[in-house]
Amino acid sequence: MSEYVVFIKDNYSQLDSEAKIIADKAIEIVSDGVKENIEKMPDSIQKRELARMHAQASGDHWSITEITDRLATRTYLTDPVVVETEKFFLEYAQKLADFVHDVKITTVKGMDFAPLTLYCLALDELAVAFHLAQRGFGSQAFSHARVVNEILDKIELFNTKPEYVSLWMDSTKEGREKARWELDAKGVRKKLGKDKYDPVFSFLSEMGSHPTWMYTQPKIDLKLSRGENGLKGEAQIWMGGSPKKDNLVFANSGVVQALMVTLISFVNTYQQYLLAEEGLQVLVKAFEDYRKYMLEYFCKWMEENGTDASKAREFLQNIKV
């Protein structure tokens, strides 16, 4: 019987639909028999190890190897928002990298090197956020998008008040402590004259950096039912990325948004080093592609979930370079 199961596993993709039904039933019978025998065993380390192995084989237990392999290989998710996010990201992250290259090979004047360094770090964060969002690791993607948001504020500060670059670069113990307090997210916003509360930063913190209920929701499915003994709840917990639609839309559109604002910020910061014609062409096309993406995938998703998307649609329709 074990040889038969191995044969099915190795040749399953070659079977026709009728043969697959027979094979599935055979595997189910074998699996049930194994489970029944395990349950009859007295509780022991061996029993629990066998039970875990059986659960993994049945898809009811997590495999850390599979989770890490999922991060190392191309995403298995084929939802349209995942596919279109990849197209958008690869095109415009490359354009951003191209522009960074053009500035890098130029003699950057004065403190302009500090924002350039931070833009390189932002590209790293964007790449990681994209990689995670594509595989359903939504909360983790938001955590990296939050860093991008913080980097862009710091770049804005260095552009307008370059004297703070020296504090940022101070490597003494006293300097590092002062920079940690003065140049944290709230400190930078205060120096920029912005509100202490940033709704975008707060949202990204709640969804990605802190284990709040909002952080948790994309990872679970809750089902409530009423039985003889009252209300009963069941929860399915996702590890290794969640394929839930809301998780994929939120995470992937969040990466697109973060990339878009970073691209705009870079072109505005280093326009003197870029070819004006190319910079404008890229931004015009990026805006149009961004508008189409958000209308098709974010706004439609909002409406499908009973949320009024009229203000978002109006904003996207009227946005200009």
CSV table of C-alpha atoms in Angstrom, one decimal, residues 221-225 232-236:
chain,number,residue,atom,x,y,z
A,221,ASP,CA,-11.1,33.5,9.4
A,222,LEU,CA,-13.8,33.6,12.2
A,223,LYS,CA,-17.0,31.6,11.8
A,224,LEU,CA,-19.8,31.9,14.3
A,225,SER,CA,-22.7,29.5,14.6
A,232,LYS,CA,-19.9,28.6,18.9
A,233,GLY,CA,-16.9,30.1,17.2
A,234,GLU,CA,-14.3,28.5,14.9
A,235,ALA,CA,-11.1,30.2,13.7
A,236,GLN,CA,-8.8,29.3,10.9
